Coordinates of C-alpha atoms in Angstrom, one line a residue:
M1 CA -48.5 -6.2 -11.6
L2 CA -47.9 -6.8 -7.9
P3 CA -49.4 -9.4 -5.6
S4 CA -51.5 -8.5 -2.9
A5 CA -51.0 -5.1 -1.2
S6 CA -50.1 -7.0 2.1
L7 CA -47.1 -4.8 3.6
L8 CA -45.0 -7.9 4.5
A9 CA -44.9 -11.7 3.5
T10 CA -42.5 -14.2 4.9
L11 CA -41.7 -16.8 2.6
G12 CA -42.7 -20.0 4.7
L13 CA -42.5 -21.3 8.3
F14 CA -38.8 -21.7 8.3
S15 CA -37.9 -18.3 7.1
S16 CA -39.8 -16.7 9.9
L17 CA -38.2 -19.0 12.5
A18 CA -34.6 -19.0 10.9
V19 CA -35.0 -14.8 11.3
A20 CA -36.0 -15.1 14.9
Q21 CA -33.8 -17.4 16.1
Q22 CA -30.7 -15.8 15.5
P23 CA -29.0 -12.4 15.4
V24 CA -28.9 -10.9 11.9
S25 CA -25.4 -10.0 11.5
R26 CA -25.3 -10.9 7.5
I27 CA -27.9 -9.1 5.0
V28 CA -28.3 -9.1 1.5
T29 CA -30.7 -6.6 0.0
L30 CA -32.4 -7.2 -3.4
S31 CA -34.0 -3.7 -3.9
P32 CA -32.6 0.1 -3.4
S33 CA -35.6 0.7 -0.9
L34 CA -34.5 -1.9 1.5
T35 CA -30.7 -1.4 1.5
E36 CA -31.4 2.3 2.1
A37 CA -33.9 1.1 5.2
V38 CA -31.0 -1.2 6.3
C39 CA -28.5 2.1 6.6
A40 CA -31.2 4.0 7.9
L41 CA -31.8 1.8 10.8
G42 CA -28.0 2.1 11.3
R43 CA -27.4 -1.7 10.3
C44 CA -25.1 -0.6 6.9
A45 CA -22.2 -2.5 8.8
Q46 CA -24.2 -5.8 8.3
L47 CA -24.9 -5.7 4.7
V48 CA -22.6 -8.1 2.9
G49 CA -24.5 -7.9 -0.7
T50 CA -27.0 -5.7 -2.7
D51 CA -28.9 -5.4 -6.0
R52 CA -27.2 -3.8 -8.7
H53 CA -29.2 -0.5 -8.5
S54 CA -28.2 0.4 -4.8
T55 CA -26.4 3.8 -4.8
W56 CA -27.4 5.0 -1.3
P57 CA -25.7 5.7 0.7
G58 CA -22.3 6.0 -0.9
S59 CA -21.0 3.2 1.2
V60 CA -22.9 0.6 -0.4
Q61 CA -21.4 0.8 -3.8
V62 CA -18.3 -1.1 -3.0
L63 CA -20.5 -4.2 -1.8
P64 CA -20.8 -7.1 -4.1
K65 CA -23.5 -6.8 -6.5
V66 CA -26.0 -9.9 -6.9
G67 CA -28.4 -8.8 -9.8
G68 CA -31.8 -7.5 -9.5
L69 CA -35.3 -8.2 -9.7
E70 CA -35.6 -10.4 -12.6
D71 CA -32.0 -11.9 -12.7
A72 CA -30.9 -12.5 -8.8
Q73 CA -27.5 -14.6 -8.7
I74 CA -28.7 -16.8 -6.2
E75 CA -25.5 -18.9 -6.1
R76 CA -23.3 -15.6 -5.4
I77 CA -26.1 -14.7 -2.4
V78 CA -25.7 -18.5 -0.7
A79 CA -21.9 -18.1 -1.0
L80 CA -22.2 -15.0 0.9
R81 CA -23.8 -16.4 3.6
P82 CA -26.4 -14.1 4.6
N83 CA -28.5 -14.9 7.7
M84 CA -31.2 -12.4 6.0
V85 CA -32.3 -11.9 2.7
L86 CA -34.5 -8.9 2.0
L87 CA -36.8 -8.8 -1.3
G88 CA -39.3 -6.8 -2.9
P89 CA -42.7 -8.5 -3.9
R90 CA -41.9 -9.0 -7.5
S91 CA -38.5 -10.8 -7.2
R92 CA -38.6 -14.5 -8.2
A93 CA -35.7 -15.3 -5.9
G94 CA -37.4 -16.0 -2.5
E95 CA -38.7 -19.6 -3.2
R96 CA -35.3 -20.7 -4.4
L97 CA -33.2 -19.0 -1.8
Q98 CA -35.9 -20.5 1.1
S99 CA -35.6 -24.0 -0.7
L100 CA -31.8 -23.6 0.0
G101 CA -31.9 -22.7 3.6
V102 CA -31.5 -19.1 3.0
P103 CA -33.9 -16.8 5.5
V104 CA -36.0 -14.6 3.5
M105 CA -38.2 -11.7 4.1
V106 CA -40.4 -9.9 1.6
F107 CA -41.8 -6.4 1.8
D108 CA -44.4 -5.1 -0.2
A109 CA -44.5 -1.2 0.7
R110 CA -46.4 0.5 -2.2
T111 CA -48.0 3.3 -0.2
H112 CA -46.8 5.8 2.4
A113 CA -48.6 3.7 5.3
E114 CA -47.2 0.5 4.4
L115 CA -43.6 2.3 4.0
K116 CA -43.9 3.0 7.5
R117 CA -45.1 -0.2 8.9
M118 CA -42.6 -1.7 6.8
L119 CA -39.5 0.3 8.6
L120 CA -41.2 -0.6 12.1
K121 CA -41.2 -4.3 11.0
L122 CA -37.8 -4.3 9.7
G123 CA -36.3 -2.5 12.5
D124 CA -38.1 -5.0 14.9
S125 CA -36.6 -7.6 13.0
L126 CA -32.8 -5.9 13.3
G127 CA -33.2 -5.2 17.1
E128 CA -33.5 -1.5 16.3
P129 CA -37.6 -0.9 17.3
V130 CA -36.5 2.4 18.9
R131 CA -34.6 3.7 15.8
A132 CA -37.4 2.7 13.5
A133 CA -39.8 4.5 15.4
D134 CA -37.8 7.8 15.0
L135 CA -37.2 7.0 11.6
V136 CA -41.1 7.0 10.8
A137 CA -41.3 10.4 13.2
R138 CA -38.7 12.0 11.3
I139 CA -40.4 11.2 7.9
N140 CA -43.8 12.6 9.2
A141 CA -41.9 15.9 10.3
E142 CA -40.1 16.2 7.0
M143 CA -43.3 15.5 5.1
D144 CA -45.0 18.1 7.2
A145 CA -42.3 21.0 6.7
A146 CA -42.4 20.3 2.8
A147 CA -45.8 20.6 2.8
S148 CA -45.9 23.9 4.6
R149 CA -43.4 25.5 2.1
V150 CA -45.6 25.1 -0.7
P151 CA -46.7 28.6 -1.9
V152 CA -50.3 29.4 -1.9
A153 CA -50.1 29.6 -5.6
L154 CA -48.7 26.6 -6.1
R155 CA -51.7 24.5 -4.1
G156 CA -54.4 22.9 -6.6
R157 CA -52.3 22.8 -9.8
T158 CA -52.4 20.1 -11.9
V159 CA -49.7 17.8 -12.5
Y160 CA -48.2 14.8 -14.4
V161 CA -45.2 12.9 -13.0
E162 CA -43.3 10.7 -15.5
V163 CA -41.3 7.8 -14.2
G164 CA -40.2 6.0 -17.4
P165 CA -40.2 5.2 -20.9
A166 CA -43.3 4.4 -23.0
P167 CA -44.6 6.8 -21.1
T168 CA -45.2 5.2 -18.0
A169 CA -46.6 7.6 -15.1
A170 CA -47.3 8.1 -11.5
S171 CA -50.6 7.8 -10.6
D172 CA -52.3 9.6 -7.8
K173 CA -52.6 6.0 -5.8
S174 CA -49.1 5.6 -6.1
F175 CA -46.3 6.6 -3.2
I176 CA -45.4 9.3 -5.4
G177 CA -49.2 10.4 -6.0
E178 CA -49.5 10.6 -2.3
T179 CA -46.6 12.8 -1.6
L180 CA -47.7 15.4 -4.4
A181 CA -51.4 15.1 -2.8
R182 CA -49.6 15.9 0.5
L183 CA -47.9 19.2 -1.0
G184 CA -51.3 20.1 -2.3
L185 CA -51.1 19.3 -6.3
V186 CA -53.6 17.5 -8.1
N187 CA -52.4 14.2 -10.1
V188 CA -53.7 14.4 -13.8
V189 CA -53.4 10.6 -14.0
S190 CA -56.0 8.7 -12.0
G191 CA -55.2 5.6 -9.9
E192 CA -58.0 3.5 -11.7
L193 CA -55.1 3.2 -14.7
G194 CA -52.8 1.1 -12.1
L195 CA -50.1 2.6 -9.7
F196 CA -47.3 3.2 -12.5
P197 CA -49.6 2.9 -15.6
K198 CA -48.2 3.1 -19.4
I199 CA -50.3 6.0 -20.7
N200 CA -51.5 7.2 -24.1
P201 CA -49.9 10.7 -24.5
E202 CA -53.2 11.9 -25.5
L203 CA -54.5 11.4 -21.8
L204 CA -52.5 14.6 -21.2
L205 CA -54.1 16.6 -24.3
R206 CA -57.6 15.5 -22.6
R207 CA -56.6 17.0 -19.4
P208 CA -53.8 19.2 -19.7
P209 CA -51.4 19.4 -16.4
D210 CA -50.1 22.8 -15.2
L211 CA -46.7 21.3 -14.0
I212 CA -44.8 18.4 -15.5
I213 CA -42.2 16.3 -12.9
G214 CA -39.8 13.9 -14.6
P215 CA -36.5 12.4 -15.7
R216 CA -34.6 15.2 -17.9
A217 CA -33.3 11.9 -20.2
T218 CA -36.8 11.0 -21.0
L219 CA -38.4 14.3 -21.3
A220 CA -36.0 15.7 -23.4
N221 CA -38.1 15.0 -26.4
L222 CA -41.3 16.8 -25.0
M223 CA -41.5 19.1 -28.1
D224 CA -41.6 16.0 -30.2
R225 CA -44.5 14.4 -29.0
P226 CA -47.7 15.2 -30.8
G227 CA -49.7 17.9 -29.2
W228 CA -47.6 18.5 -26.3
S229 CA -46.4 21.6 -27.3
T230 CA -49.6 23.3 -26.7
L231 CA -49.6 22.1 -22.8
P232 CA -49.8 24.9 -20.6
A233 CA -47.2 23.2 -18.6
V234 CA -44.6 23.0 -21.7
R235 CA -45.7 26.8 -22.9
Q236 CA -44.9 28.2 -19.7
Q237 CA -41.8 25.9 -18.8
Q238 CA -43.4 24.7 -16.0
L239 CA -41.1 21.7 -15.9
C240 CA -39.0 19.9 -13.1
L241 CA -36.6 17.9 -15.1
L242 CA -34.9 15.8 -12.8
D243 CA -31.3 14.0 -13.1
A244 CA -30.7 10.4 -12.3
E245 CA -29.9 11.1 -8.7
R246 CA -33.1 13.0 -7.9
M247 CA -35.2 10.7 -10.2
D248 CA -33.9 7.8 -7.5
L249 CA -34.5 9.7 -4.9
L250 CA -38.3 10.4 -5.8
S251 CA -39.1 7.0 -7.2
R252 CA -37.8 4.7 -4.6
P253 CA -40.4 3.9 -1.3
G254 CA -37.9 4.5 1.6
P255 CA -36.6 6.3 4.3
R256 CA -35.8 9.4 2.1
L257 CA -39.6 9.7 1.5
G258 CA -39.6 13.2 3.1
E259 CA -36.4 14.2 1.6
A260 CA -37.9 13.7 -1.8
A261 CA -41.0 15.8 -1.0
Q262 CA -38.5 18.8 0.0
M263 CA -36.9 18.1 -3.0
L264 CA -40.1 18.4 -5.2
V265 CA -41.0 21.7 -3.4
D266 CA -37.5 23.0 -4.2
C267 CA -37.9 22.3 -7.6
L268 CA -41.6 23.6 -7.9
M269 CA -40.5 27.0 -6.2
A270 CA -37.5 27.4 -8.5
L271 CA -39.8 27.6 -11.6
P272 CA -40.4 30.8 -13.6
P273 CA -43.4 32.5 -12.6
R274 CA -46.4 32.0 -14.8

């Protein structure tokens, strides 16, 4: 689904030289995680456009929107005169923008370690290396704090995390899976299926989870899924049903990774006793 796991690729010699030779003053981002990273590094004021899904911090919502992963609006991006465009690895816009002389950087952060390296690399590119190092240290501290709050009774419990329809799950190899493991939980969806695989619902009947986490919107029909009413998590109401804002927090591999872990612990601690 995604290209190689390398944390960073620069699209061509021109892009890397263009970024290096001039101060970064006009930035366009084409993924919510990168928008959040730019702002967390203190450069929100340099953003001149974002993808349509970027919603945090609130100030970015008034910026021009230039499409998304599959339909980036190339002409509009060029019209914004950016001297840095930040893309995720699946965006189709990179080569086209490069051919038009727009400096492009592509980040592929699919694990906790890759995310932290991405923040450090982006911090260097934006002239904010100290702020980036502080941000990584803060994420580490937040993750440690979240893990320390997990009650002993919850450690070792099995969990299923749904991130979209079909249903689509977060496996134990995804960054969400890494967060769950850091909290002492055991993901029932193996990374052998992919990072975010579409699963056969019968998988959960073969390996019933103690806990279910996911969007309230797609889990609203849990009882209608064949056999799912018998799952321990459903029978005992061990369900973390997240609104859209909390799902955004959970599903974006960005600088709020530690905040997402804290949110999960809050939800788990609020579950009724088994």
